Amino acid sequence: MIPKFSSLLFTIASTYSLFAPGIYASPAKHDVVHPGASCAKFILPVTATAQNAAVNAPTVNSNIDAINWVWEFSTWSHNATARITGQPTVSGTYGIGAQLCIPTSGTKKEILQIATHGLGFDKRYWDAEVQPDQYSYVRAALKAGYSILTYDRLGTGASDKADAYTVVQAPLQLELLAAISKLARSGELAQAAQPNFSSGTTLPTFTKVVQVGHSYGSMIQTGLLSKYPSLVDGAIQTGWIFGPHTITNAQPVFGWQFARENDPKKFGDRPSGYIVVGTKSSMQQLFLSKQRLDPKLLDYAYDIRAPGTVGEGQPSISAIGKPALNYTGPLQYFLGEYDFLCTGDCNGQFNETIQRGLYPKASALEFHIQPETAHGTTLHKNATAGYQVMFDFLARNGL
Ligand SMILES: *[C@@H]1O[C@H](CO)[C@@H](O)[C@H](O)[C@H]1NC(C)=O
Ligand SMILES: *[C@@H]1O[C@H](CO)[C@@H](O)[C@H](O)[C@H]1NC(C)=O
Ligand SMILES: *[C@@H]1O[C@H](CO)[C@@H](O)[C@H](O)[C@H]1NC(C)=O
Ligand SMILES: *[C@@H]1O[C@H](CO)[C@@H](O)[C@H](O)[C@H]1NC(C)=O
Ligand SMILES: *[C@@H]1O[C@H](CO)[C@@H](O)[C@H](O)[C@H]1NC(C)=O
């Protein structure tokens, strides 16, 4: 059952990665200040090696190319996997834009949460500047006592804008997350961040690491739990699960555009193959529900949209979507009830037996459906009540 399921999951996963992409007016502008905490932004050099995929695929240098590319990879009768021609090794040291926040008097500050954003956004997804008490996941985590690292996945935000075809792909994103998790455990992350904290800030030694993902970030996390289970003490996957209606409608809703053509001012530095959710309407369709829509957050989400790459949307060697047979920590699935990922209704859309088969040794496996919320779980009214569900889960499991 597992191999069959996992190949199905892989197919879905690689298809899914076609779909989500997003930057704020100026990335440097993001400077929300959290009371009772210190934060620092810095560039973390991260070294990683991965087996990416060589894919025979068209290039994307215009909006017209973007839609043609979608057609190549989303039409049901096309075999995207058949376009993989090789498995080249990609290796390098990449600058990764990061923000580390430490609560001043947090009871859990030795527990570091590492949050990985999905396609469509950069690290600001976790840290809304609009009404941060209602929407910022970073602020909520700090209030709950945790330390938290948010970072720009390679290709987004302040991170390097590497080659969109050959470099910025899921396998490398997975190895980068593994490398960042190792740096957190060895103390090198704190060391790298220290100069960017205000003087006198004492950084804790991180003894435990909790991974939190959104969407494509959750899919990268599945690869981490599978390949590097010992790096993870607890995991929460938001906006990602496999079920019978997993993104049957996805491709049309993205409205991909070539980033530089979409907004030459914001994305003038994005090379060939960087694509972005093209319009505010596509942003709404993808990420927000009508029931819990706050128009300010729709504006904000569109403002902070961040381009992803075609390399993330094309199939790759199955780095993600494999069962995590050796992961022994707790895992919570946190789903918006009306997520487009479930084609609009996540009720009854996953089989717990199959999920347990993917994580047979997990110490706890829980499912939470956040009412009337869509894919962008941090962008809806009542988001903070959802965050509490996540923190309660961690606390019940000793984290
Ligand atoms: C972090 O600190 C270094 C050294 O003081 C400085 O050069 C750099 O600009 C800072 N980075 C950010 C993102 O503020
Ligand atoms: C798609 O192509 C792959 C690789 O060539 C092949 O293994 C697979 O059977 C094909 N799938 C279908 C449905 O034809
Ligand atoms: C799980 O751990 C065992 C024992 O360390 C190892 O032999 C096996 O390859 C691991 N399985 C996976 C899927 O990583
Ligand atoms: C869940 O999957 C298992 C294993 O494939 C199957 O036996 C069971 O009938 C499924 N449950 C539901 C409610 O579909
Ligand atoms: C807000 O979210 C919490 C946590 O999921 C839930 O218990 C509560 O019912 C939600 N409130 C509303 C009005 O839906």
Short mmCIF file of C-alpha atoms and ligand atoms in Angstrom, two decimals:
data_model
loop_
_atom_site.label_atom_id
_atom_site.label_comp_id
_atom_site.label_asym_id
_atom_site.label_seq_id
_atom_site.Cartn_x
_atom_site.Cartn_y
_atom_site.Cartn_z
CA MET A 1 0.00 0.00 0.00
CA ILE A 2 2.73 2.42 0.88
CA PRO A 3 4.77 2.32 -2.33
CA LYS A 4 1.66 2.76 -4.47
CA PHE A 5 0.38 5.51 -2.30
CA SER A 6 3.69 7.24 -2.12
CA SER A 7 4.13 7.30 -5.88
CA LEU A 8 0.64 8.75 -6.11
CA LEU A 9 1.56 11.24 -3.46
CA PHE A 10 4.69 12.09 -5.40
CA THR A 11 2.72 12.66 -8.56
CA ILE A 12 0.32 14.89 -6.72
CA ALA A 13 3.16 16.57 -4.87
CA SER A 14 5.04 17.35 -8.02
CA THR A 15 1.87 18.57 -9.67
CA TYR A 16 0.95 20.60 -6.67
CA SER A 17 4.23 22.37 -6.67
CA LEU A 18 3.13 24.01 -9.90
CA PHE A 19 0.68 26.07 -8.12
CA ALA A 20 1.48 28.55 -5.58
CA PRO A 21 4.04 31.52 -5.97
CA GLY A 22 4.90 35.85 -4.37
CA ILE A 23 7.28 40.38 -2.38
CA TYR A 24 6.34 43.37 -0.35
CA ALA A 25 6.84 46.91 -1.63
CA SER A 26 10.42 46.56 -0.60
CA PRO A 27 11.59 43.49 1.27
CA ALA A 28 13.69 45.69 3.51
CA LYS A 29 10.52 47.40 4.67
CA HIS A 30 9.37 44.49 6.77
CA ASP A 31 10.25 45.61 10.28
CA VAL A 32 7.43 44.60 12.57
CA VAL A 33 8.55 44.89 16.20
CA HIS A 34 7.32 42.30 18.69
CA PRO A 35 6.86 43.36 22.32
CA GLY A 36 8.61 41.15 24.89
CA ALA A 37 10.99 39.74 22.31
CA SER A 38 14.14 40.51 20.36
CA CYS A 39 14.45 39.81 16.67
CA ALA A 40 17.31 40.01 14.22
CA LYS A 41 17.44 39.78 10.46
CA PHE A 42 20.55 38.44 8.83
CA ILE A 43 21.85 36.50 5.85
CA LEU A 44 22.76 32.95 6.80
CA PRO A 45 25.27 31.20 4.52
CA VAL A 46 23.99 27.64 4.04
CA THR A 47 25.90 24.91 2.24
CA ALA A 48 23.96 22.06 0.65
CA THR A 49 24.18 19.39 -2.02
CA ALA A 50 21.21 17.74 -3.72
CA GLN A 51 20.22 15.52 -6.60
CA ASN A 52 18.00 17.84 -8.59
CA ALA A 53 16.23 16.91 -11.82
CA ALA A 54 17.23 17.83 -15.34
CA VAL A 55 13.93 18.51 -17.10
CA ASN A 56 13.29 18.98 -20.78
CA ALA A 57 10.99 21.99 -20.50
CA PRO A 58 10.25 25.31 -22.20
CA THR A 59 11.76 28.50 -20.81
CA VAL A 60 9.60 31.26 -19.33
CA ASN A 61 10.54 34.82 -20.29
CA SER A 62 7.11 36.44 -20.65
CA ASN A 63 3.51 36.18 -19.45
CA ILE A 64 2.63 34.29 -22.62
CA ASP A 65 5.43 31.79 -21.94
CA ALA A 66 4.12 31.34 -18.39
CA ILE A 67 0.69 30.17 -19.52
CA ASN A 68 2.20 27.96 -22.20
CA TRP A 69 4.42 26.39 -19.56
CA VAL A 70 1.34 25.73 -17.39
CA TRP A 71 -0.27 23.92 -20.30
CA GLU A 72 2.79 21.68 -20.74
CA PHE A 73 2.74 20.56 -17.13
CA SER A 74 -0.92 20.60 -16.10
CA THR A 75 -2.76 18.87 -18.90
CA TRP A 76 -3.89 15.48 -17.61
CA SER A 77 -2.85 13.57 -20.71
CA HIS A 78 0.70 14.97 -20.62
CA ASN A 79 3.29 12.90 -18.79
CA ALA A 80 5.41 15.42 -16.89
CA THR A 81 7.62 12.74 -15.34
CA ALA A 82 8.66 11.55 -18.79
CA ARG A 83 10.39 14.92 -19.28
CA ILE A 84 13.01 14.16 -16.63
CA THR A 85 16.28 13.48 -18.47
CA GLY A 86 18.78 13.19 -15.64
CA GLN A 87 19.64 13.70 -12.04
CA PRO A 88 22.48 16.20 -11.82
CA THR A 89 24.14 17.03 -8.53
CA VAL A 90 23.73 20.63 -7.46
CA SER A 91 25.96 21.99 -4.75
CA GLY A 92 26.78 25.37 -3.28
CA THR A 93 26.75 27.84 -0.44
CA TYR A 94 23.68 30.02 -0.67
CA GLY A 95 22.79 33.24 1.15
CA ILE A 96 19.51 32.65 2.98
CA GLY A 97 17.52 35.61 4.31
CA ALA A 98 16.50 34.85 7.88
CA GLN A 99 14.79 36.35 10.91
CA LEU A 100 15.39 34.90 14.36
CA CYS A 101 13.15 36.00 17.24
CA ILE A 102 13.67 35.14 20.93
CA PRO A 103 11.15 35.86 23.68
CA THR A 104 12.64 37.91 26.50
CA SER A 105 11.26 35.72 29.25
CA GLY A 106 9.88 32.76 27.33
CA THR A 107 9.48 29.50 29.19
CA LYS A 108 10.24 27.55 26.04
CA LYS A 109 12.89 29.63 24.39
CA GLU A 110 15.23 26.64 24.08
CA ILE A 111 12.65 25.17 21.70
CA LEU A 112 13.19 26.64 18.26
CA GLN A 113 10.39 26.64 15.73
CA ILE A 114 11.59 26.74 12.14
CA ALA A 115 8.85 27.93 9.78
CA THR A 116 9.03 27.20 6.05
CA HIS A 117 6.70 29.21 3.80
CA GLY A 118 4.93 27.93 0.70
CA LEU A 119 5.02 29.02 -2.93
CA GLY A 120 3.57 32.46 -3.49
CA PHE A 121 5.25 34.07 -0.49
CA ASP A 122 8.49 34.59 1.41
CA LYS A 123 9.07 34.56 5.17
CA ARG A 124 6.67 37.48 5.70
CA TYR A 125 3.82 35.00 5.29
CA TRP A 126 4.40 34.08 8.95
CA ASP A 127 4.70 37.61 10.27
CA ALA A 128 1.94 39.93 9.03
CA GLU A 129 2.60 43.62 9.60
CA VAL A 130 -1.15 44.30 9.43
CA GLN A 131 -2.69 43.80 12.91
CA PRO A 132 0.10 41.47 14.06
CA ASP A 133 -1.84 40.58 17.22
CA GLN A 134 -4.52 39.02 15.03
CA TYR A 135 -2.42 37.58 12.25
CA SER A 136 1.31 37.23 12.93
CA TYR A 137 2.24 33.64 13.62
CA VAL A 138 5.68 34.82 14.77
CA ARG A 139 4.12 37.05 17.44
CA ALA A 140 1.83 34.27 18.65
CA ALA A 141 4.71 31.78 18.89
CA LEU A 142 6.77 34.31 20.89
CA LYS A 143 3.84 34.94 23.24
CA ALA A 144 3.54 31.20 23.74
CA GLY A 145 7.21 31.22 24.81
CA TYR A 146 8.95 29.73 21.76
CA SER A 147 11.92 31.00 19.81
CA ILE A 148 11.21 31.13 16.09
CA LEU A 149 13.24 31.24 12.89
CA THR A 150 11.55 32.30 9.66
CA TYR A 151 13.56 32.21 6.47
CA ASP A 152 13.17 32.98 2.78
CA ARG A 153 13.34 29.78 0.82
CA LEU A 154 16.04 29.94 -1.86
CA GLY A 155 14.83 32.20 -4.68
CA THR A 156 12.59 34.40 -2.50
CA GLY A 157 12.91 37.51 -0.34
CA ALA A 158 16.46 38.32 0.74
CA SER A 159 17.79 34.91 -0.30
CA ASP A 160 19.88 34.31 -3.42
CA LYS A 161 17.94 34.27 -6.69
CA ALA A 162 19.58 31.16 -8.09
CA ASP A 163 18.86 29.56 -11.47
CA ALA A 164 15.11 28.91 -11.74
CA TYR A 165 15.45 25.77 -13.86
CA THR A 166 18.35 23.77 -12.51
CA VAL A 167 18.97 25.03 -8.95
CA VAL A 168 15.80 26.21 -7.22
CA GLN A 169 14.00 22.87 -6.96
CA ALA A 170 12.46 20.82 -4.16
CA PRO A 171 15.41 18.46 -3.56
CA LEU A 172 17.76 21.41 -2.87
CA GLN A 173 15.13 23.20 -0.76
CA LEU A 174 14.93 20.04 1.34
CA GLU A 175 18.72 19.85 1.81
CA LEU A 176 18.82 23.56 2.72
CA LEU A 177 16.16 23.04 5.40
CA ALA A 178 18.13 20.07 6.75
CA ALA A 179 21.32 22.16 6.81
CA ILE A 180 19.55 25.05 8.60
CA SER A 181 18.18 22.60 11.17
CA LYS A 182 21.71 21.26 11.79
CA LEU A 183 23.07 24.80 12.22
CA ALA A 184 20.32 25.44 14.77
CA ARG A 185 21.33 22.39 16.78
CA SER A 186 25.08 23.01 16.60
CA GLY A 187 24.79 26.60 17.84
CA GLU A 188 26.11 28.03 14.56
CA LEU A 189 22.74 29.60 13.75
CA ALA A 190 22.75 31.59 17.00
CA GLN A 191 26.37 32.54 16.36
CA ALA A 192 25.56 33.84 12.89
CA ALA A 193 22.58 35.80 14.20
CA GLN A 194 24.26 37.30 17.28
CA PRO A 195 25.85 40.35 15.59
CA ASN A 196 22.44 41.43 14.31
CA PHE A 197 20.73 41.39 17.72
CA SER A 198 20.78 44.50 19.82
CA SER A 199 23.75 44.37 22.14
CA GLY A 200 23.20 42.58 25.41
CA THR A 201 20.77 40.00 23.98
CA THR A 202 21.60 36.54 25.29
CA LEU A 203 20.66 33.82 22.83
CA PRO A 204 19.54 30.47 24.24
CA THR A 205 21.01 27.12 23.25
CA PHE A 206 18.40 25.43 21.13
CA THR A 207 17.82 21.96 22.51
CA LYS A 208 14.77 21.07 20.44
CA VAL A 209 13.59 21.93 16.96
CA VAL A 210 9.95 22.02 15.81
CA GLN A 211 9.24 22.30 12.10
CA VAL A 212 6.22 24.27 10.92
CA GLY A 213 5.36 24.29 7.23
CA HIS A 214 2.85 25.88 4.93
CA SER A 215 1.84 24.23 1.67
CA TYR A 216 4.98 23.68 -0.47
CA GLY A 217 6.92 24.29 2.79
CA SER A 218 5.00 21.39 4.37
CA MET A 219 5.84 19.22 1.39
CA ILE A 220 9.54 20.04 1.82
CA GLN A 221 9.04 19.11 5.48
CA THR A 222 7.69 15.66 4.53
CA GLY A 223 11.05 15.07 2.84
CA LEU A 224 12.88 16.17 5.99
CA LEU A 225 10.84 13.82 8.23
CA SER A 226 11.54 10.99 5.81
CA LYS A 227 15.25 11.54 5.17
CA TYR A 228 16.44 13.28 8.37
CA PRO A 229 13.97 12.22 11.08
CA SER A 230 16.45 12.72 13.90
CA LEU A 231 16.71 16.44 13.15
CA VAL A 232 13.08 16.98 14.10
CA ASP A 233 11.44 16.90 17.56
CA GLY A 234 7.97 17.94 16.47
CA ALA A 235 6.19 18.89 13.26
CA ILE A 236 3.13 20.80 12.09
CA GLN A 237 2.05 20.78 8.48
CA THR A 238 -0.40 23.48 7.47
CA GLY A 239 -2.06 23.63 4.06
CA TRP A 240 -0.98 20.20 2.97
CA ILE A 241 -2.52 16.71 3.03
CA PHE A 242 -3.22 14.07 0.48
CA GLY A 243 -6.82 13.09 -0.24
CA PRO A 244 -9.20 12.11 -3.02
CA HIS A 245 -9.82 15.70 -4.07
CA THR A 246 -6.28 16.97 -3.68
CA ILE A 247 -6.01 19.90 -6.08
CA THR A 248 -8.15 18.65 -8.87
CA ASN A 249 -8.81 22.30 -9.72
CA ALA A 250 -5.46 23.80 -8.95
CA GLN A 251 -3.83 24.88 -12.16
CA PRO A 252 -6.37 27.39 -13.38
CA VAL A 253 -6.48 29.27 -10.09
CA PHE A 254 -2.87 30.35 -9.99
CA GLY A 255 -2.87 32.87 -12.77
CA TRP A 256 0.89 32.61 -13.15
CA GLN A 257 2.76 35.50 -14.71
CA PHE A 258 6.42 36.06 -15.48
CA ALA A 259 7.63 37.95 -12.41
CA ARG A 260 9.56 40.71 -14.18
CA GLU A 261 6.63 41.46 -16.49
CA ASN A 262 4.12 41.32 -13.62
CA ASP A 263 5.90 44.09 -11.72
CA PRO A 264 9.20 45.38 -13.15
CA LYS A 265 9.73 47.57 -10.06
CA LYS A 266 9.38 44.83 -7.47
CA PHE A 267 10.74 41.95 -9.51
CA GLY A 268 13.22 43.61 -11.85
CA ASP A 269 16.01 41.42 -10.44
CA ARG A 270 14.22 38.13 -11.11
CA PRO A 271 15.75 36.18 -13.99
CA SER A 272 14.21 33.81 -16.51
CA GLY A 273 11.84 31.22 -15.02
CA TYR A 274 10.63 33.18 -11.97
CA ILE A 275 6.82 33.22 -11.88
CA VAL A 276 4.34 34.89 -9.58
CA VAL A 277 0.60 34.81 -8.75
CA GLY A 278 -0.41 37.39 -11.29
CA THR A 279 -3.39 39.24 -9.83
CA LYS A 280 -5.10 40.05 -6.55
CA SER A 281 -8.04 37.98 -7.69
CA SER A 282 -5.87 34.91 -8.17
CA MET A 283 -4.42 35.56 -4.72
CA GLN A 284 -7.93 35.58 -3.24
CA GLN A 285 -8.97 32.47 -5.12
CA LEU A 286 -5.94 30.53 -4.00
CA PHE A 287 -5.53 31.56 -0.40
CA LEU A 288 -8.68 33.11 1.10
CA SER A 289 -12.24 32.09 2.02
CA LYS A 290 -15.21 34.43 1.74
CA GLN A 291 -16.35 33.61 5.29
CA ARG A 292 -13.20 34.81 7.06
CA LEU A 293 -11.94 37.31 4.53
CA ASP A 294 -10.40 40.49 5.84
CA PRO A 295 -9.90 42.74 2.78
CA LYS A 296 -6.86 44.36 4.45
CA LEU A 297 -5.21 40.95 4.51
CA LEU A 298 -6.03 40.32 0.86
CA ASP A 299 -4.30 43.61 0.00
CA TYR A 300 -1.38 42.68 2.21
CA ALA A 301 -1.07 39.17 0.79
CA TYR A 302 -0.97 40.52 -2.76
CA ASP A 303 1.52 43.16 -1.71
CA ILE A 304 3.91 40.59 -0.25
CA ARG A 305 3.51 38.05 -3.08
CA ALA A 306 6.87 36.51 -3.91
CA PRO A 307 7.90 34.77 -7.12
CA GLY A 308 8.72 31.07 -7.12
CA THR A 309 10.45 29.18 -9.90
CA VAL A 310 9.40 26.85 -12.67
CA GLY A 311 11.94 24.40 -11.23
CA GLU A 312 9.74 24.13 -8.15
CA GLY A 313 6.69 23.53 -10.32
CA GLN A 314 8.19 20.89 -12.59
CA PRO A 315 8.51 17.28 -11.50
CA SER A 316 11.68 16.41 -9.67
CA ILE A 317 13.21 13.26 -8.32
CA SER A 318 11.00 12.22 -5.44
CA ALA A 319 12.67 14.10 -2.61
CA ILE A 320 9.28 14.83 -1.13
CA GLY A 321 6.10 12.86 -0.60
CA LYS A 322 7.80 9.75 0.75
CA PRO A 323 6.65 8.01 3.92
CA ALA A 324 8.62 8.90 7.05
CA LEU A 325 9.10 5.42 8.43
CA ASN A 326 11.60 6.45 11.11
CA TYR A 327 10.08 9.67 12.36
CA THR A 328 9.23 9.21 16.03
CA GLY A 329 8.06 12.67 17.04
CA PRO A 330 4.52 14.12 17.00
CA LEU A 331 2.90 15.47 13.83
CA GLN A 332 -0.17 17.66 13.46
CA TYR A 333 -1.97 18.30 10.20
CA PHE A 334 -3.56 21.72 10.36
CA LEU A 335 -5.97 22.32 7.49
CA GLY A 336 -8.19 25.18 6.49
CA GLU A 337 -11.71 23.81 6.08
CA TYR A 338 -12.17 25.39 2.64
CA ASP A 339 -8.63 24.91 1.34
CA PHE A 340 -8.37 24.80 -2.48
CA LEU A 341 -6.00 21.92 -1.87
CA CYS A 342 -9.07 19.79 -1.05
CA THR A 343 -10.87 21.41 -3.97
CA GLY A 344 -12.68 23.67 -1.54
CA ASP A 345 -13.82 21.35 1.24
CA CYS A 346 -11.44 19.38 3.45
CA ASN A 347 -14.16 17.63 5.47
CA GLY A 348 -13.76 13.87 5.11
CA GLN A 349 -10.96 14.39 2.63
CA PHE A 350 -8.26 12.30 4.21
CA ASN A 351 -7.98 8.73 5.37
CA GLU A 352 -6.37 8.46 8.81
CA THR A 353 -5.30 4.86 8.19
CA ILE A 354 -3.34 5.89 5.12
CA GLN A 355 -1.83 8.85 6.98
CA ARG A 356 -0.72 6.58 9.81
CA GLY A 357 0.90 4.31 7.23
CA LEU A 358 3.06 7.26 6.21
CA TYR A 359 4.18 7.95 9.79
CA PRO A 360 4.01 4.54 11.48
CA LYS A 361 6.30 5.47 14.39
CA ALA A 362 5.07 9.01 15.02
CA SER A 363 4.43 9.45 18.75
CA ALA A 364 1.20 11.34 17.96
CA LEU A 365 -0.70 12.10 14.78
CA GLU A 366 -3.49 14.64 14.93
CA PHE A 367 -5.74 16.34 12.41
CA HIS A 368 -7.26 19.76 12.90
CA ILE A 369 -9.65 21.53 10.57
CA GLN A 370 -9.72 25.29 11.07
CA PRO A 371 -13.30 26.44 10.47
CA GLU A 372 -14.21 28.43 7.36
CA THR A 373 -10.56 29.11 6.56
CA ALA A 374 -8.91 28.53 3.18
CA HIS A 375 -5.35 27.73 2.13
CA GLY A 376 -3.63 30.81 3.63
CA THR A 377 -4.23 29.85 7.23
CA THR A 378 -2.33 32.87 8.64
CA LEU A 379 -4.39 35.35 6.60
CA HIS A 380 -7.91 34.74 7.93
CA LYS A 381 -9.98 36.10 10.79
CA ASN A 382 -9.67 33.82 13.82
CA ALA A 383 -6.12 32.84 12.78
CA THR A 384 -4.75 33.20 16.33
CA ALA A 385 -7.30 30.74 17.76
CA GLY A 386 -5.87 28.30 15.22
CA TYR A 387 -2.31 29.04 16.38
CA GLN A 388 -3.42 28.13 19.91
CA VAL A 389 -4.55 24.72 18.63
CA MET A 390 -1.05 24.19 17.26
CA PHE A 391 0.69 25.28 20.49
CA ASP A 392 -1.66 23.12 22.61
CA PHE A 393 -0.73 20.15 20.45
CA LEU A 394 2.98 20.82 20.95
CA ALA A 395 2.49 21.28 24.72
CA ARG A 396 0.56 17.98 25.01
CA ASN A 397 3.57 16.36 23.40
CA GLY A 398 6.19 17.82 25.68
CA LEU A 399 7.16 20.71 23.42
C1 LIG B 1 23.68 42.09 10.10
O1 LIG B 1 24.86 42.59 10.69
C2 LIG B 1 25.94 42.77 9.76
C3 LIG B 1 27.20 43.07 10.56
O2 LIG B 1 26.94 44.07 11.52
C4 LIG B 1 25.55 43.88 8.77
O3 LIG B 1 26.58 44.07 7.83
C5 LIG B 1 24.28 43.45 8.04
O4 LIG B 1 23.82 44.49 7.21
C6 LIG B 1 23.17 43.06 9.03
N1 LIG B 1 22.12 42.41 8.26
C7 LIG B 1 20.87 42.85 8.25
C8 LIG B 1 19.91 42.07 7.39
O5 LIG B 1 20.48 43.79 8.92
C1 LIG B 2 5.26 8.63 -17.55
O1 LIG B 2 6.63 8.55 -17.85
C2 LIG B 2 7.37 7.79 -16.92
C3 LIG B 2 8.85 7.94 -17.24
O2 LIG B 2 9.07 7.77 -18.60
C4 LIG B 2 6.90 6.36 -16.98
O3 LIG B 2 7.62 5.56 -16.06
C5 LIG B 2 5.43 6.32 -16.65
O4 LIG B 2 4.93 5.01 -16.79
C6 LIG B 2 4.64 7.24 -17.55
N1 LIG B 2 3.28 7.33 -17.06
C7 LIG B 2 2.24 7.15 -17.85
C8 LIG B 2 0.90 7.27 -17.21
O5 LIG B 2 2.37 6.89 -19.03
C1 LIG B 3 15.09 3.60 9.20
O1 LIG B 3 16.11 3.31 10.13
C2 LIG B 3 16.71 2.05 9.90
C3 LIG B 3 17.62 1.77 11.09
O2 LIG B 3 18.45 2.85 11.34
C4 LIG B 3 17.46 2.11 8.59
O3 LIG B 3 18.08 0.87 8.32
C5 LIG B 3 16.44 2.40 7.49
O4 LIG B 3 17.12 2.55 6.26
C6 LIG B 3 15.65 3.66 7.79
N1 LIG B 3 14.57 3.76 6.84
C7 LIG B 3 14.35 4.83 6.14
C8 LIG B 3 13.20 4.79 5.18
O5 LIG B 3 15.02 5.84 6.26
C1 LIG B 4 -8.79 4.06 4.40
O1 LIG B 4 -7.74 3.34 3.77
C2 LIG B 4 -7.70 1.98 4.19
C3 LIG B 4 -6.42 1.39 3.66
O2 LIG B 4 -6.31 1.60 2.28
C4 LIG B 4 -8.95 1.26 3.73
O3 LIG B 4 -8.93 -0.07 4.16
C5 LIG B 4 -10.16 1.99 4.35
O4 LIG B 4 -11.35 1.42 3.83
C6 LIG B 4 -10.13 3.46 4.02
N1 LIG B 4 -11.16 4.14 4.81
C7 LIG B 4 -12.08 4.90 4.26
C8 LIG B 4 -13.06 5.52 5.19
O5 LIG B 4 -12.11 5.10 3.07
C1 LIG B 5 -11.86 29.89 15.89
O1 LIG B 5 -10.90 28.82 15.86
C2 LIG B 5 -11.01 27.95 16.96
C3 LIG B 5 -9.85 26.96 16.85
O2 LIG B 5 -9.99 26.15 15.74
C4 LIG B 5 -12.35 27.26 16.97
O3 LIG B 5 -12.44 26.43 18.10
C5 LIG B 5 -13.44 28.33 17.01
O4 LIG B 5 -14.68 27.70 16.86
C6 LIG B 5 -13.26 29.31 15.87
N1 LIG B 5 -14.20 30.39 16.00
C7 LIG B 5 -15.15 30.55 15.11
C8 LIG B 5 -16.09 31.70 15.37
O5 LIG B 5 -15.26 29.82 14.13
#
